[in-house]
Amino acid sequence: MAKAIIDKNGVATPTKKKKLVNKKTISKTKSLTKAVTIANGHPKDQKKQEKQPAHPKKRELEVGVNDNGDDDDDDDDEKEAIKKPKFEKAKDEDKPALSIKNIIPAVFGIFSNLQSGRLAQNNLNRLVNLLRNEPDDAKRLATCSYTLKRLVRATGSDDMQSVSQSAANIHYILSSVPNIDIYDLLETMKRDLPVSSGIGGKQKKGKTDSLASVGQVITVYTIMQTPYFKNAEPKLLTALYTILIGQLKGREYLASMSANILADSFTQLNASVFESHVWSQLKSVILLPIAKQKIYLFDLVLAAYFQKILSRNQLESALSLKNFEDVFELYLNSSISQNANAYKRFAKFLIQKEQGKLLKQWQKYVDDKIVTTNNSRFKMCALQIITYVLLYCNDSSDQSIIVDLFSPNVLEMLFNELQSAKRKRTEKTKASHLELKAIFSQLEAILLLFYKSKVSQDDVKVQIVMRLLDNAVRLESVIHLPKYIEQLINELSPDGVYKVYSYFRDLLFKENVSKSCRIHCLGRMNAILARDGLTEENRKSEMLQMLHMAIFNVNYEQKPCTQANACEFNELKGTHFRAMFYNNLLKEARSMEDLLPQLNFFTSRVIKELGNDENETKLRCGPRSTEQKETWETIENIVQEAKKQKNTDKLKQTLDGLILFVSLTQLSGDPRLVTVLKDLIQCKEFATSKEKSKKTLDVSWKEVLTDSLLVLNLQNEQFWRKFINLVLASVIEHLEEQHLEQILAVLDMRRNPLSKNENEDEDADDDEEEVDEEEDEDEASSDEDSSEDEDDENEKDEEEAEEEEDEVEEDDTENARLEELRESVRLALTKDMAIDGDDGDGASSVDWNDVDEAEGERLNAALERSFQAFKPKTAKSEAKRRPTKSERINSTTLMHFRIRALDMLEVFVSKKPEIEIILDIIQSVFQVYMSCSIGPHAKEQQLREATIKLMRKIINQTITYKPEQDKSIILEVIEQLMATASSKIENDDQKKPQQQHQPKAEIEVMQWRDKFLAHLVSQFTSSKNPTKIPVWPLLEGFIVEWISRRKTSLTLASFEAIFNTNWPGVAHVANAMSSHLLSDATRSQRRFQILKLLSDHSNRFNLIYKNYPKALDQLHQQIIEYTELALDKSDFKKSKEGKLLSKILAQGTNPKCRELIEKIAK
C-alpha cells in the first residue's frame, strides 16, 4: 500500500499516483474503506501496534483518501469495518461497530483543505455545519468519531503548531456540535495515544510516551474548556481528573502543566463536588512533607486551601511546616516558572489578614537573598509576586507593610533590570530576560493602579515616591510608561507635593551631584510649581526663595554668600531660578492689575535684603552703581505708596508694575537695563503729571514707552514675551497710529533695526526724501518749472560729484589690493631663499638659471597660493560662503526680535481693531510674509509661521469704524496688495523663464493675497445697491482685466475667495462675470472658468440672491441665452461645459431651463 505525506498540521496528502498498465479503476467505496482502515488500524498490523505504538510523526493527521493499494487489499478492506486492538475489544462488545459506509465523503475534502492551509476557518465552519446538520444519526456519529480521532492523534505530534491547531479545532467542534459522546472521545484518546499512567503506576520513559502524555493532557484540558465540563456528571469528572492526577508523578514539565490545569479548574466546581470526586484522589498525591514538595504541588495545596477544604493549621500540619522560609525557597529557587495564576494564589495567601506577619517574613527573605543572587528566575518570581500583592492588596490591609516591599535592595535590582531591558537586545537575548521585560510593563501599570486606587494614606504615597526617587531620580529614564512621576505626584495632597518639592530642592544643593541631575531637579521643581499643587503660602515662600537665589550668590546651605564661597553650578542655578521665578509669576496673570500686588510683595522683600550693606557684595551682578541706587530710591517710594493707599488709576498701575518688574530683572540679569529703568521712571512722571504745559509731553511719553518695550523685547528669556504683551494690552488705549509705526519699522525687511551702521538708515532716508521731492515737484504748478529745472541740474551735479568720489575710492581700494598682491608674491619668492649672513632679501642674489626643478615647483606652488588668496570673490562664491558664528547669532536675534514685534501687533489687532491700524498691519505683515516665502529671507521659516498666525487672526477679526468713516482708504490698500504680489512674482518669472508651473510658495502668497482681497472687499457692507459702493468700480476693472488679458495678476482663485464670503455684493459680481459669456471677445478658457465658478456656487444661489431676486432672474436669462448659442456649435458635445450649464440651470425656475437641461442630456 502507498504511504501518505504528513505535514506539520497533522493533515496528510496522498502521494502522486503512478501510471500502471492495465490498472483497474478503484471505486469510491474502496477508497473510503481504505481510508478508515488506515485511520483505525489494519488487522494485519494489530500485533505490531500492540507491541509498539506508532511513531509520533505517524500520529499526525493521516490521509483520508488513498488510491495506491492493490486490488486484493481493496477487496479485503471493503469487507472490513473499523476494528480496535484486541486488548480493547472486551470493553466495547456492547457497542456497535463503526461502518465505513456511514462516514460522509465530504469530510475528506475538508481535511484536504485544512492540510493545505487554505481558508482554515471557513473549512472548519464547513466541517461543523456538516456534523451539526446531518439528519442521519449513524452518519453523523461515524463522521464525528472519525473527525475527532484524526484531531486527537495530531495532539500527540512533536510539532507545537500542529498540536495547538488540533486542540483549537477540537475545542471549536465540542463547543459547536451537540450530543457528542465524550466517553467515546476519551476511549479514542487512550487507544491512539497510549501511555502507562495512573496513581501508583510508572510512566514509560522516552519521547514517544512523553508526546502521548502531552496529547492526553491537552485533550483533557480542551474538554474542560467546553460546556460538556461545566455540566459534567461525576463519572466524567472522575475520568478527566484521573488522567490529570496520573500525570503528577510524571516528568516535571508534564506534572507542572497538569497541576496548572487542575488548580485553575477548581474554581469551576462547588465545594461538595470537589471534596467528593476530586479531593479524594488528589490529597494523597499533594499532601507531602515540605521536603518532598514541588512548587506545582504546593500550588495545588493553596488551590485546595482557597476552596476551604484545608484550614491554615491543617495545611501547616500536612506539610510539616515549621516556618515558611522553605515555601519561599520553593518558589524563588524553582527551575520551572509557573503560570500567572500560581503567583496570584501565592500573593493572595501572603496578604491575607490572618497571616499578618507572613508578608513581612517574605519581604525580609527576598531582601536578604536578592543581594547575592544573580538568578533571573529568582528575580522574575519576586517581581511577579510583588506585582500581584499590589494588585490584590485591599484598603483594610496594613498599607505601611506595602512600603517595605520597595526596599533599597529590591529597587536597586528592579531599576538595574529596567535599564538593562531598555537597551537594545541582540538576537542572542536569553528567554529569561525577555520574560523579565514582559513583567516590567505589568508591574509599572499595577503599581500606578495601586497607588491611585488602593492607597488612601498620603504618608504612604509620599514614602513610595521617595523610595522610588532615592534609587532613580530620573524615573522616566527607566520606566516605560510616559510621565510616570507626574502621575504619582498628581495623586498627592498639597503637603505631600511640598515634601516632594523639598526633596528635589535639597538634592539640588547637595555636593557631588552631576549637572544633568541638577538640571532634572530644577525641571521637576518648575513643574511642581506650575501645576498649582502647593498651598498659596508654600508657593509664595518658595518663589521668594527662588528670587533670592536668582539675585544673590548662594552656598550649599541655600543662603546668600560672596561669589568665591558660592556652591557648584552657581551660575547655572541662577539662570534657571530666574526663569522659573518669572515664568511662575506670570503664569496666572491676566492683567497688570493682577500682577502688581505680587510685584509689590517680592520687591519689598528684596528692598529689605538690600538694606543690609553686607548683601551688596553678594549680588550676582556685583555691587550696585550709584545710578542703580538712585533708581531704587524711586522704587522704594512706589512700594511705600502702594502700602499707604490703593492705586485705582489703571495707567499708573501698569507703569508701576512695569518699573518694579524691570527693577527686579536688572538685579538678577542684565545691569544695562538700568537705562531703560530710568526712561520708564521719567515716562511715568510725564504720563501721570496733572499739569502739562505742552501737548508734546503727552506724546513723548508714549513714544518712550513704545521704544522701551521694543528694547525689552531684545531680552532672551521667554517670560519677557508674555510680560510685554500684558503691558501693551493695558496701555493700548493710549497708543495711536504713530506708535504703531514704531513697531512696524522693525518689520521693514530692507533694513536691519539692530545694525550699528547709521549710513544705511541715512541713505534710505535720503532716497525717501528724493522720492518725496520728485512727487512734490510733479504735483507743483507750471509756474515753478524753472526752479525745478535748476534743482534737477543741481541734483545731477551732486550725483556726478558723488560718482567721481566713488571712483576715486574704488581706485584707492584697487591700488591697495595690488600692493598687497605684490608683497605676497615677493614673500612667496624669497621664502627659504635667504643665504646665511644675507640681509634677508634672497631673491636679489639668486641666479635663476641655477634653480633646480624641485625649487621651481616650490616657487610655482607658492605663487599659485598667493594669487589664489587674492582672487576676486564672485557672487556665486559669496553665496556658498558659510556665515560666521557671530553672523548666525545676529541673524537669529533679529528674527526673534521681529517675531516678538509680531506678537505686539497681535495685541493691536485684538485690542484695537480700528480700520487704519488694521490696514497698516496688513501691508507690513504681508511684505514680511512675501520676503520669508519667495524673498531673500526664505530660510526664516519661524518668522513666516508667525506671520501666518497673525494673518489668520486679522482675517477673523471684526474691524471697527468711527461714525460716518470714509472707507475709500481700503481701496488704496487693495490696489497696493494686488500690485505688490503680482510685480514680485512677475520679476521672479522673468528670472526663471523656463519654469512652467508656479512653486508652492508663490501659490501660497497668491492665496493669502486673495484672502485679504476678499476680506477687505467684504468691509463694504451696504446691501441696498452694491454697485454704488466705492469698491464696485475697482471690482469691475478687475473683472474686465481678468477676462481681456491672458497674463494678469488676477486668477480664478481671486474671485473664488470673494464668492466664499457672505458679502451681499457677490450676486452682482456673479452677474457681471456672466454678462461676458455672450461677448465674442471672451476666450473659451475664460468662459469655462466663469461657468465653473458659477456651477460650484450654484447651491448657494438662494443665499447669495436672497435680497436680489431680479438679479437671479437676470443671471438665469444670461445662462439660457448662452446655452442656446452653445448648443448650436458643432463642438459642444466634446466640450465640458454641458455639465456645468446643467447644474446652473437646475437652480432656475424658468420652464426653459428644464428644456435646455433635457437638450444638453441628449
Tab-separated table of C-alpha atoms in Angstrom, residues 266-279 307-309:
chain	number	residue	atom	x	y	z
A	266	PHE	CA	-11.083	24.046	40.935
A	267	THR	CA	-12.887	27.377	40.785
A	268	GLN	CA	-15.450	25.859	38.379
A	269	LEU	CA	-16.511	23.223	40.924
A	270	ASN	CA	-18.600	23.681	44.046
A	271	ALA	CA	-17.108	22.607	47.374
A	272	SER	CA	-19.136	19.396	47.766
A	273	VAL	CA	-18.367	18.074	44.270
A	274	PHE	CA	-14.710	18.979	44.657
A	275	GLU	CA	-14.414	17.181	48.013
A	276	SER	CA	-16.230	14.028	46.927
A	277	HIS	CA	-14.862	13.474	43.405
A	278	VAL	CA	-11.526	15.294	43.231
A	279	TRP	CA	-10.016	15.723	46.656
A	307	GLN	CA	-11.620	26.045	48.193
A	308	LYS	CA	-11.876	25.909	52.018
A	309	ILE	CA	-11.018	22.220	52.053
